[in-house]
Coordinates of C-alpha atoms and ligand atoms in Angstrom, one line a residue:
X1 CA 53.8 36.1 -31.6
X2 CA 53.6 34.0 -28.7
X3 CA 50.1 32.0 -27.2
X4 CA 49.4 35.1 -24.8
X5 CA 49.7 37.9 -27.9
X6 CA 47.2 35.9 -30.4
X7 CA 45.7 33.4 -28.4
X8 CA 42.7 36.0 -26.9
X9 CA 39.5 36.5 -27.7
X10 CA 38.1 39.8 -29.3
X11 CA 37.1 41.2 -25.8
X12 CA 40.2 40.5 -24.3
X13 CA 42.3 43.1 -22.7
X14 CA 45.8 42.1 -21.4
X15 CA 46.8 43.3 -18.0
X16 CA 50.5 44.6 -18.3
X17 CA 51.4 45.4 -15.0
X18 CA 54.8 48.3 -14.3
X19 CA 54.5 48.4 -10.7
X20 CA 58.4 46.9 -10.5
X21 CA 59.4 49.1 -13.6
X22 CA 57.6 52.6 -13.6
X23 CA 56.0 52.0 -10.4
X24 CA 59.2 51.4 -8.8
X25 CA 60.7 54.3 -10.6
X26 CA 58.4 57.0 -7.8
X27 CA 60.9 58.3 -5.7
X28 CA 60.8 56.5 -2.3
X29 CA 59.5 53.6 -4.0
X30 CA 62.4 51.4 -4.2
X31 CA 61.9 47.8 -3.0
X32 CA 64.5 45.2 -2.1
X33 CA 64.9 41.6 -4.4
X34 CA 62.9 39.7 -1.9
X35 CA 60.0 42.4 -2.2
X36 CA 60.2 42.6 -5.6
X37 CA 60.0 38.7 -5.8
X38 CA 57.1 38.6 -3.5
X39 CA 55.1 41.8 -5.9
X40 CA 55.8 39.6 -8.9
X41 CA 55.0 36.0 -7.3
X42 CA 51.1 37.5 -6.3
X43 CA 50.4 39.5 -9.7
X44 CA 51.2 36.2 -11.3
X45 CA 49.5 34.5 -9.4
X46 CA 46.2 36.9 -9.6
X47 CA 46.4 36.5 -13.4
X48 CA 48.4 39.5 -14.8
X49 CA 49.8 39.0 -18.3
X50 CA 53.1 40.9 -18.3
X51 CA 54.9 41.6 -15.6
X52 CA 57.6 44.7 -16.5
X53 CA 59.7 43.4 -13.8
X54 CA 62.4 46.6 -14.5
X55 CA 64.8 48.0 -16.5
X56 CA 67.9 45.8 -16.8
X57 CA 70.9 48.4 -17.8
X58 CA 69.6 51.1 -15.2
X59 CA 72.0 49.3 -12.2
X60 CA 73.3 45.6 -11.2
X61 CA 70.3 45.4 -8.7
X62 CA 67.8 46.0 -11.6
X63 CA 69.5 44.0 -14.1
X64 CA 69.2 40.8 -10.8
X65 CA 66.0 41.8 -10.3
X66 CA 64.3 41.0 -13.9
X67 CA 66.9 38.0 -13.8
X68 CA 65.3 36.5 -10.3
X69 CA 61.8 37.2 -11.3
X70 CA 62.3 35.5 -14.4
X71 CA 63.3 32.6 -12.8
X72 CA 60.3 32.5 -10.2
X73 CA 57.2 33.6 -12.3
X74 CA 55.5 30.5 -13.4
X75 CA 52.5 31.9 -16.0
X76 CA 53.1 35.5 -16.8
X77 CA 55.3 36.9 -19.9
X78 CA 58.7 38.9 -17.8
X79 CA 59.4 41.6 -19.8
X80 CA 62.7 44.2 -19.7
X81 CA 62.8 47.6 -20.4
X82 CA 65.3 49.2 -22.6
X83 CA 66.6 52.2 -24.9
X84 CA 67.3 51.7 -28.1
X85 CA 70.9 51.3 -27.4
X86 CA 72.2 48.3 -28.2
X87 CA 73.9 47.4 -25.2
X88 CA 70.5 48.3 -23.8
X89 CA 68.9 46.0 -25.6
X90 CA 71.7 42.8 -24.9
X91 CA 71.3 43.7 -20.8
X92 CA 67.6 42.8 -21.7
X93 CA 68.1 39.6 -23.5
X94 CA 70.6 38.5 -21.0
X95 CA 68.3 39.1 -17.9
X96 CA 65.8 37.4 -19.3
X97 CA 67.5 34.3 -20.5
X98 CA 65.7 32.2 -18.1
X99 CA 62.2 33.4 -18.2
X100 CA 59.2 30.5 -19.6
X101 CA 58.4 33.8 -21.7
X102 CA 60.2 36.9 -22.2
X103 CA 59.7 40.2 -23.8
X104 CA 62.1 42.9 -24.4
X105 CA 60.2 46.3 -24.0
X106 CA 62.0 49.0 -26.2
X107 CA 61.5 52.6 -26.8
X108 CA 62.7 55.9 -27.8
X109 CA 60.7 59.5 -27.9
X110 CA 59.4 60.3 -31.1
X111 CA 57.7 64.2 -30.1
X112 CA 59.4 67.2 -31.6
X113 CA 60.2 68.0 -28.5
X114 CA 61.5 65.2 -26.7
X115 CA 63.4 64.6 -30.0
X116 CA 64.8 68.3 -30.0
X117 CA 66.2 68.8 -26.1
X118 CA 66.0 65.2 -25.1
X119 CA 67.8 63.2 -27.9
X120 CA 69.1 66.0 -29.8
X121 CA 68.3 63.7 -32.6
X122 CA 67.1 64.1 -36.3
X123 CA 63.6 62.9 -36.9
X124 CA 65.3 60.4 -39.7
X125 CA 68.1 59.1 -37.4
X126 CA 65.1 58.3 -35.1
X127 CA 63.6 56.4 -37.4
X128 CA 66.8 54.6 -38.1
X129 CA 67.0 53.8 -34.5
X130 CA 63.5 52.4 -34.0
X131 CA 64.6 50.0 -36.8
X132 CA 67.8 49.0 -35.7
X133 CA 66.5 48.9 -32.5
X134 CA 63.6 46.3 -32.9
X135 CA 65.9 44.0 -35.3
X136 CA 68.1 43.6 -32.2
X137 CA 65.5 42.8 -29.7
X138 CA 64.2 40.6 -32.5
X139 CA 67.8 38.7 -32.0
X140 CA 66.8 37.7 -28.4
X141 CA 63.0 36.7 -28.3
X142 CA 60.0 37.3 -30.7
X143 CA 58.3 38.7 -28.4
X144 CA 59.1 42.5 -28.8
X145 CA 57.6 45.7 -27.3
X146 CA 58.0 48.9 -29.0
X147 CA 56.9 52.7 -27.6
X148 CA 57.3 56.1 -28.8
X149 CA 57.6 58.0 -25.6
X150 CA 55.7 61.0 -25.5
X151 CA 53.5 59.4 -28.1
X152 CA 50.5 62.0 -27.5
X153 CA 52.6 65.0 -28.4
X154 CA 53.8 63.4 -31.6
X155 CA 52.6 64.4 -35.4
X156 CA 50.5 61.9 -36.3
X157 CA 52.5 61.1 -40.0
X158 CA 55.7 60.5 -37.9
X159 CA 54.0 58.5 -35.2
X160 CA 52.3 56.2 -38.3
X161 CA 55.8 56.1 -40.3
X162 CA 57.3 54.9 -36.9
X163 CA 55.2 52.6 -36.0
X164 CA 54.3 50.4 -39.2
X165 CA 58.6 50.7 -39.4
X166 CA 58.8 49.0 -35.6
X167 CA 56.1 46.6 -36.4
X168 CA 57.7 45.8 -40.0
X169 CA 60.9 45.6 -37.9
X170 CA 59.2 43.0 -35.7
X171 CA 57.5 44.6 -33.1
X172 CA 54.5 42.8 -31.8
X173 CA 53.0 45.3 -29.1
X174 CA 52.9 48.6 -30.3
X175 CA 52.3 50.7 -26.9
X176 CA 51.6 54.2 -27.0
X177 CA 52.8 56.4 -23.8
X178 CA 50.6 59.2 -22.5
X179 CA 54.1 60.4 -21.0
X180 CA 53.5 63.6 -19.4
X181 CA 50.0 62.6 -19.0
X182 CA 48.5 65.6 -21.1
X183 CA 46.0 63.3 -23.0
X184 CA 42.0 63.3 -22.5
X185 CA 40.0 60.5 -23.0
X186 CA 38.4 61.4 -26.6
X187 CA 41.8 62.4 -27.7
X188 CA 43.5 59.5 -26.6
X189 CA 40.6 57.5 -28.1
X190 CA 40.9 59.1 -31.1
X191 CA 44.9 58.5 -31.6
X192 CA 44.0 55.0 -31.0
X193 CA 41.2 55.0 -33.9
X194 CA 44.0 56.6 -36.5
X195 CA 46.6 54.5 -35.7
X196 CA 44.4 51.2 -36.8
X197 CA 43.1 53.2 -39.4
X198 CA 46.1 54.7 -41.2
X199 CA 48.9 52.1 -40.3
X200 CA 48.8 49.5 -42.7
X201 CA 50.4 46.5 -40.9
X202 CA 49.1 47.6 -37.6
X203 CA 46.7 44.0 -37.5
X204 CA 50.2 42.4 -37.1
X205 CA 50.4 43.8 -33.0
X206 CA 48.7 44.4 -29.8
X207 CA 48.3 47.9 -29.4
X208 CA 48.9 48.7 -26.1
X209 CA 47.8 51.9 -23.8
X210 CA 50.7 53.3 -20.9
X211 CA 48.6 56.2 -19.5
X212 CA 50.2 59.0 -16.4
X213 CA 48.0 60.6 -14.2
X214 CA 48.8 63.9 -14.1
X215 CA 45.5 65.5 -14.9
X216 CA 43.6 62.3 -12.9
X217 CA 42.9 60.5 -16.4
X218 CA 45.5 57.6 -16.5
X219 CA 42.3 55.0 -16.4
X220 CA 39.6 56.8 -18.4
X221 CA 42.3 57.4 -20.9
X222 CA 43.3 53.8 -20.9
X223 CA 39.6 52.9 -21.3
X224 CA 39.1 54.9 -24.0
X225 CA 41.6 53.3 -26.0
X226 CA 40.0 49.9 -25.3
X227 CA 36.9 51.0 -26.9
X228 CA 39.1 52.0 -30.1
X229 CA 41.2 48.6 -30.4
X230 CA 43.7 48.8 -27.8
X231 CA 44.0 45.2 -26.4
X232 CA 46.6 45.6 -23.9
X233 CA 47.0 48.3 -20.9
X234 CA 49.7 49.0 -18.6
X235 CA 49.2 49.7 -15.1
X236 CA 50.7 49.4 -11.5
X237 CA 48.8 48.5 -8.5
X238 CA 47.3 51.7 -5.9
X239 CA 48.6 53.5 -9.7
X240 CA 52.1 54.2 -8.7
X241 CA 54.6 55.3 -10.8
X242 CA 56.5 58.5 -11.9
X243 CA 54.9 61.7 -10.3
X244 CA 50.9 61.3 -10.3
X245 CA 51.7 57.9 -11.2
X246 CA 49.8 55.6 -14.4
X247 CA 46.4 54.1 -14.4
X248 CA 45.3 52.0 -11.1
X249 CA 45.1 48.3 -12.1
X250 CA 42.6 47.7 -9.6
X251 CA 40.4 50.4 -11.3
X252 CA 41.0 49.4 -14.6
X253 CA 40.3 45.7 -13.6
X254 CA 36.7 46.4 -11.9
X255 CA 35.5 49.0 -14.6
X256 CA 35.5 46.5 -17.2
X257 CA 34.1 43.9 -14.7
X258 CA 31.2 45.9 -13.1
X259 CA 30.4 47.8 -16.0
X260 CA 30.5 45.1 -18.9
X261 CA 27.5 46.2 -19.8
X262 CA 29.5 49.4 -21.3
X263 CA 32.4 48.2 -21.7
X264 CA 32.1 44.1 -22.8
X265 CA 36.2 43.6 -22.4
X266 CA 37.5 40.4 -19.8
X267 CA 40.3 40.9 -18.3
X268 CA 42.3 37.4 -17.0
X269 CA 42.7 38.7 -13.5
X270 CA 41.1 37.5 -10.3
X271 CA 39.7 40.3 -8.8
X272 CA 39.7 38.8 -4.9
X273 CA 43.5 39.0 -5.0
X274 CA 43.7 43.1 -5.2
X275 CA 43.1 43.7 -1.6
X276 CA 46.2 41.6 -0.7
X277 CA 48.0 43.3 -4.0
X278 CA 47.4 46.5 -3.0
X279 CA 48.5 46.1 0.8
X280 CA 51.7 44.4 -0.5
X281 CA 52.5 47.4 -2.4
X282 CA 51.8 50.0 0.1
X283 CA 53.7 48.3 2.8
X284 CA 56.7 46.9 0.4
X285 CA 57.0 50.9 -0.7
X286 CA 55.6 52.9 2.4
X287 CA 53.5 54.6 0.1
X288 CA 49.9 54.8 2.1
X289 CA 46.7 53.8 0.1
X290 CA 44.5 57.4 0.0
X291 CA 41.5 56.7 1.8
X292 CA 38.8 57.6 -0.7
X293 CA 41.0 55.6 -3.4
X294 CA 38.7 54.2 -5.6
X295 CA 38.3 50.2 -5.4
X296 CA 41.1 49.9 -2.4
X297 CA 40.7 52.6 -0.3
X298 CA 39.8 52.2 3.3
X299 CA 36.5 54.2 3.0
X300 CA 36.0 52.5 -0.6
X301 CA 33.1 50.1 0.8
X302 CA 32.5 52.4 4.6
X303 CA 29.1 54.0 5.0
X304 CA 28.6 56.8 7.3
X305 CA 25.6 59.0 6.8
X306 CA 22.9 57.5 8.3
X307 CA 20.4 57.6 4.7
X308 CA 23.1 55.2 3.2
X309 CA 23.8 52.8 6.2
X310 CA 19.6 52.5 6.3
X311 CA 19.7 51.4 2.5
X312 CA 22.3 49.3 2.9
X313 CA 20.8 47.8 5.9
X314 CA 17.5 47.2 3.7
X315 CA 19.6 45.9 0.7
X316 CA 23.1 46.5 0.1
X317 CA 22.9 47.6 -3.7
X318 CA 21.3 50.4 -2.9
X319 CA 24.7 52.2 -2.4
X320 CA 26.9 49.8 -3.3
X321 CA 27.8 48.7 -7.4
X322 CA 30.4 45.8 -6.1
X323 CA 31.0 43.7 -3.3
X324 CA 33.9 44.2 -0.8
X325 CA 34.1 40.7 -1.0
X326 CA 34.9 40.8 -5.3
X327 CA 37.7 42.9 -4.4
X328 CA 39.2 40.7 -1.8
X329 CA 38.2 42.4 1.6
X330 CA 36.4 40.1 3.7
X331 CA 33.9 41.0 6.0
X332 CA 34.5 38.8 8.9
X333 CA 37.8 39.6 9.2
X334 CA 37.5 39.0 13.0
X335 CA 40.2 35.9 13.5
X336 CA 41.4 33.9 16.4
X337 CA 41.8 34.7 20.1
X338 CA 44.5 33.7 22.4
X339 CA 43.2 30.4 22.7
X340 CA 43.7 29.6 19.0
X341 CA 46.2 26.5 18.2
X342 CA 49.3 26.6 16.0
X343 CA 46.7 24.3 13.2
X344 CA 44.0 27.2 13.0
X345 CA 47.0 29.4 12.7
X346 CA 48.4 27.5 9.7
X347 CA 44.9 27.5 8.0
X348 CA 44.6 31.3 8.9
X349 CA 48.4 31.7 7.1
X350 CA 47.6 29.8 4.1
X351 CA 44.4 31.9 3.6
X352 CA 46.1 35.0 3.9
X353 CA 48.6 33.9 1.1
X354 CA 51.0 33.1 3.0
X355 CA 53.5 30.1 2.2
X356 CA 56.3 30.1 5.0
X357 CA 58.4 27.4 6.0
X358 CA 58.0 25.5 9.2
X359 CA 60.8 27.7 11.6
X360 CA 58.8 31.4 10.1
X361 CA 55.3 29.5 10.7
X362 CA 56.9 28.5 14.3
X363 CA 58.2 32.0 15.0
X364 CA 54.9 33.8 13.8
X365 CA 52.7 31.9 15.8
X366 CA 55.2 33.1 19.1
X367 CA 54.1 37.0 17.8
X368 CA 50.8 35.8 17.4
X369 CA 50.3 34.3 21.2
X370 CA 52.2 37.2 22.5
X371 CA 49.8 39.7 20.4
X372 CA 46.7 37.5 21.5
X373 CA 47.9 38.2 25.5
X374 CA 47.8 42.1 24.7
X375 CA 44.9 42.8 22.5
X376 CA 41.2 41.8 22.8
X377 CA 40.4 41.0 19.1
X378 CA 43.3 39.6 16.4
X379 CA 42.2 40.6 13.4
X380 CA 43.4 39.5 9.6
X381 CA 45.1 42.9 9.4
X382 CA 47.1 42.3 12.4
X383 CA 48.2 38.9 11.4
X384 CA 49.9 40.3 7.6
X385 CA 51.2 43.0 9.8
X386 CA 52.9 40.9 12.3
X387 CA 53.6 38.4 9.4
X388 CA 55.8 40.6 7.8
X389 CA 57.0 42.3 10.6
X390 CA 59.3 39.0 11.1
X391 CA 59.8 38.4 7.2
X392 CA 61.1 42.2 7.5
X393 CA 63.4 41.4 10.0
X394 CA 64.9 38.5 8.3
X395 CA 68.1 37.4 9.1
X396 CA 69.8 40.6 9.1
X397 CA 73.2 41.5 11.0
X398 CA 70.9 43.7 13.2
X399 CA 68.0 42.8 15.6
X400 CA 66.5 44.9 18.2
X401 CA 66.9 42.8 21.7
X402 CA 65.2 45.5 24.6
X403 CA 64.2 48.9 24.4
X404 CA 63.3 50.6 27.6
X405 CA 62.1 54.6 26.9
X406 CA 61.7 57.2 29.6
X407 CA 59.5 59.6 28.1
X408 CA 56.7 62.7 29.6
X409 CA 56.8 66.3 30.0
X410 CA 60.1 66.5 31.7
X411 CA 62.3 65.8 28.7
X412 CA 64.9 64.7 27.7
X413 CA 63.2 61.9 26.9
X414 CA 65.8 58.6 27.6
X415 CA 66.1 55.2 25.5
X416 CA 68.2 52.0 27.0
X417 CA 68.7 50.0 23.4
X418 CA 70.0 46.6 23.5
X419 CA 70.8 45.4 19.8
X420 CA 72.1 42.2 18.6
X421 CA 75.0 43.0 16.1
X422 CA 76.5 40.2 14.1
X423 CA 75.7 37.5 17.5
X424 CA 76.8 40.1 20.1
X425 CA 74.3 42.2 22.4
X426 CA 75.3 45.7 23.1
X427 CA 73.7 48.2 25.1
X428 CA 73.7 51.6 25.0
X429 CA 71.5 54.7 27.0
X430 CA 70.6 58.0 24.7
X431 CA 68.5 61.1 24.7
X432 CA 66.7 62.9 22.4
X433 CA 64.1 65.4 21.3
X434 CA 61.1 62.5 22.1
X435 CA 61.5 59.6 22.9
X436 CA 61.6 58.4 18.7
X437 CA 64.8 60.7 18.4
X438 CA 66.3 58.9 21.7
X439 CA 65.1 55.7 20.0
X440 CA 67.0 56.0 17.0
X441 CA 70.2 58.0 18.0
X442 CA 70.5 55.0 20.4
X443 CA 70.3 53.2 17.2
X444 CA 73.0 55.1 15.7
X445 CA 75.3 54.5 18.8
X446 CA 75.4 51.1 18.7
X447 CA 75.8 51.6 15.2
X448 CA 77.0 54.7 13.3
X449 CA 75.9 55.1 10.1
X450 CA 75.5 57.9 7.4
X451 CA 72.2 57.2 6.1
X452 CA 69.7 60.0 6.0
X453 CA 66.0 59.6 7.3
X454 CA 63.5 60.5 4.7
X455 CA 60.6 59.4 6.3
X456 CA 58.8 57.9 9.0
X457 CA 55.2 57.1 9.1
X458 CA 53.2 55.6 11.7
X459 CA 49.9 53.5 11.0
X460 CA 47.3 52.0 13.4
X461 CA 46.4 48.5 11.5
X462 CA 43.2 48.1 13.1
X463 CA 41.2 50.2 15.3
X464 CA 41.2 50.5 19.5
X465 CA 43.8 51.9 21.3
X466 CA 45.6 48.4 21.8
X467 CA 45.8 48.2 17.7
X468 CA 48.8 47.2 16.4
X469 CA 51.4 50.2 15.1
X470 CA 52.7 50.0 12.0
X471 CA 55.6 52.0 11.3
X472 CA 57.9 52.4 8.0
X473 CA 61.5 54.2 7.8
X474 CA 62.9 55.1 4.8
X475 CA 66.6 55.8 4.8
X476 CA 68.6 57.1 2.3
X477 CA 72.6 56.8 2.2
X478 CA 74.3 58.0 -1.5
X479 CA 71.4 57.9 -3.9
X480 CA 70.0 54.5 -2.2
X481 CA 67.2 54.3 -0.3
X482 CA 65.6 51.8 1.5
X483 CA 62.2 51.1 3.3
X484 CA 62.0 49.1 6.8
X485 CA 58.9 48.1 8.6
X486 CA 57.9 47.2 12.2
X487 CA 54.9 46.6 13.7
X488 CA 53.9 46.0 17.0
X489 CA 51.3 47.1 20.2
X490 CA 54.2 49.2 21.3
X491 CA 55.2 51.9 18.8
X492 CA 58.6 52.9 20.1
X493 CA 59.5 48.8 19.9
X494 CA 57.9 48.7 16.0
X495 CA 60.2 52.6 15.2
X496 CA 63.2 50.7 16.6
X497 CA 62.4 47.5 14.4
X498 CA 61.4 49.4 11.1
X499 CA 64.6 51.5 11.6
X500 CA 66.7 48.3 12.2
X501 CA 65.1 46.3 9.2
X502 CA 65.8 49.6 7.0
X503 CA 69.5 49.2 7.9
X504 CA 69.7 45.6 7.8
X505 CA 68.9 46.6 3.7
X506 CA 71.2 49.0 3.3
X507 CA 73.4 46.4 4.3
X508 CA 72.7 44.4 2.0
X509 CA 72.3 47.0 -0.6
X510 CA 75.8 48.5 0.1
X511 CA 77.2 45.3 -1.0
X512 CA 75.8 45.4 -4.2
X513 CA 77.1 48.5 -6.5
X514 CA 75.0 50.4 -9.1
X515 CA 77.2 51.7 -11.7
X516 CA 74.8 53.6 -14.4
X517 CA 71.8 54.5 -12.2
X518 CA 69.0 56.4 -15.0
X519 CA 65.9 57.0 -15.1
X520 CA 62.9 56.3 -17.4
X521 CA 59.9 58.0 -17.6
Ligands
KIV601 O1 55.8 56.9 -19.7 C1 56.5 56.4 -20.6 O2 56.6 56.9 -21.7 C2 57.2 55.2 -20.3 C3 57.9 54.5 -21.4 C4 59.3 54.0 -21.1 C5 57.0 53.4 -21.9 O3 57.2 54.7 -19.2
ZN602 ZN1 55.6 55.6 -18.0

């Protein structure tokens, strides 16, 4: 096993994060190599464990993907997913050549069920292929990861047989999938409980919990199979992943910190890096935080009624059980004016968790003087907003130049688009239902294109009318989609820009080809 299986204390509960594997999997959640490099750089940096950085055979981008983060993540274990296919298995191992530490994450389903429609396998061949399966990840790395999917709806004999087999095979985390997320917590608990108690090598592994969230019990789930000997949970950050998603991290993290006194587990993450984890995520995937969301919600730490803002004016744990501040949201968010110099700027940047080189640095501070002459009040938000609004706009063959919109009751509404196209500006004039529909059919003037729009989605980041508009597009052109963001005072200019920065990535994307797109649950 390697130091970060063994080396732990009793109480310690590793933080296997999905968000690039089963996360990623949500549809609409794709993310680009660059975001996915940026997702993995700041979990391992706020102390996650594993990082399932995706699932290597699924396409060439997936296969790059666990490759690149490999390469880049300095402290955390990279692990690939894969069926118990061999040449599954051997598009694990190669991907993660490079990683410091590697772990090949295998499974295959193991309910009656699953086993029946899905495989249309024997119960014995299944067995065979659990075997077969671990002694081949075994060939690449000791550091093996083996789950029955749909473990809750397995009979307990088979799921013991398969599992001291897998471990016996090698296996050194056994996890155990809440698939269709149909467990309850004493259940789950319970499963965990038998499995220590009837599988005789099971002291051998990390038994590892991968809850879904159908019935809202991804993290209590999870929990409860902490306080049976689970010492390893899987988890995405805001809890995305396949339909209702899998337990939040950020949940998971500050249960077992602000309620030790239940539940005495340590975690090794730091919890004032979730704010920034869970912004990256939303605005990488366009998938908006809910605002009651437990830990990184927007209302998570707002007081309205006037009983609880009197408390908290008299002392703040009357209705609060954490600090905004343990979580990463600082109070005095208020920044700099227009007055503030490039060096304040810099300091501001790095605080934020930024590191950019000097021309992004030089280019963000333009926005930011240009942002400070419009608004009254710059706040954090607006600066990670307009920070990557530019690293969104890269250096793609598009880049929106002028937009000039005629809009009002007397439609059609007009849009004069000038675009920078490989080094040449164009201009064009279009009409359309409002003046976003001019916007973007100008768009498709100056450059036709098949994609479909699947969404657009408009956010203020700050309050005030003069806040900053956040917008995402997500475009979708055979099976591929793509997210683009824009941000900016004016929300026709940031539509134009989170359209032209979705393109931009399709661009890209076309180049690359995908030839066995799957799924896993
Ligand atoms: O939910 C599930 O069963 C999975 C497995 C691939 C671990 O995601
Ligand atoms: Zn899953």
């Amino acid at each position: 096993m390697s130091q970060s299986q063994t080396d732990q204390s009793a109480n310690r509960v590793l933080i296997f994060d999905t968000t690039l594997r089963d996360g990623e999997q949500s549809p609409g959640a794709s993310m680009t190599l660059e975001e996915k490099l940026q997702v993995a750089e700041l979990l391992d940096e706020m102390g996650v464990d594993v990082i399932e950085a995706g699932f290597p055979i699924a396409s060439n981008g997936d296969f790059e993907s666990v490759q690149e983060v490999a390469r880049v993540v300095k402290n955390a274990v990279v692990c690939g997913l894969a069926r118990a296919g061999e040449k599954d298995i051997d598009r694990a191992g190669e991907a993660l050549r490079d990683a410091k530490q590697g772990r090949i994450h295998t499974f295959i389903s193991t309910s009656p069920v699953h086993m029946k429609h899905k495989l249309q396998m024997e119960p014995e061949d299944v067995l065979d292929a659990v075997i077969s399966s671990v002694t081949r990840a075994r060939n690449w790395t000791d550091n093996v990861e083996w789950s029955p999917e749909d473990a809750t709806r397995t009979e307990h004999d088979y799921l013991c047989a398969c599992v001291e087999a897998a471990i016996k095979a090698g296996a050194t985390t056994i996890n155990i999938p809440d698939t269709v997320g149909y467990s309850v917590p004493e259940e789950y608990g319970a499963l965990i409980a038998m499995l220590k108690e009837r599988v005789p090598n099971i002291d051998k592994a990390v038994i590892s919990t991968h809850c879904h969230n159908d019935l809202g019990l991804a993290v209590a789930n999870s929990l409860a199979g902490v306080a049976n000997g689970a010492r390893q949970i899987e988890c995405t950050i805001n809890g995305i992943g396949e339909r209702a998603g899998n337990a939040a991290l950020e949940e998971i993290v500050m249960a077992l910190k602000v309620r030790g006194d239940a539940m005495p587990f340590d975690t090794g993450i730091d919890s004032e890096m979730i704010a920034r984890a869970s912004k990256l995520v939303s605005s990488v995937t366009a998938f908006p935080v809910q605002y009651n969301k437990a830990i990184v919600g927007q209302n998570a730490f707002a007081h309205e009624s006037g009983i609880h803002q009197d408390g908290m004016l008299k002392n703040t744990q009357t209705y609060e059980i954490m600090t905004p501040e343990s979580v990463g949201i600082s109070k005095s968010s208020l920044v700099m004016g227009k007055h503030s110099g490039r060096h304040a700027f810099r300091k501001k940047l790095e605080e934020l968790g930024y590191d950019l080189g000097q021309n992004a640095v030089e280019d963000a501070f333009r926005r930011f003087k240009d942002l400070a002459d419009k608004k009254k009040h710059v706040f954090d938000d607006d600066i990670v907003a307009l920070v990557d609004d530019e690293m969104a706009a890269g250096e793609g063959v598009l880049k929106v130049v002028a937009l000039k919109i005629v809009c009002g009751t007397e439609g059609p509404q007009e849009a004069t688009l000038t675009l920078d196209i490989s080094g040449e500006e164009k201009t064009v004039v279009a009409t359309g239902d409002g003046p976003v529909d001019a916007t973007f059919n100008a768009i498709g003037e100056l450059f036709p294109h098949e994609a479909h729009l699947q969404l657009y989605q408009v956010h203020a980041v700050t309050e005030g009318t003069d806040a900053q508009a956040e917008v995402s597009v997500r475009l979708e052109e055979d099976g591929k989609t793509v997210t683009g963001r824009g941000a900016e005072t004016d929300t026709l200019v940031a539509s134009a820009r989170a359209y032209v920065s979705a393109l931009n990535k399709l661009i890209v994307k076309r180049r690359k080809s995908a030839p066995e797109a799957l799924q896993a649950s």
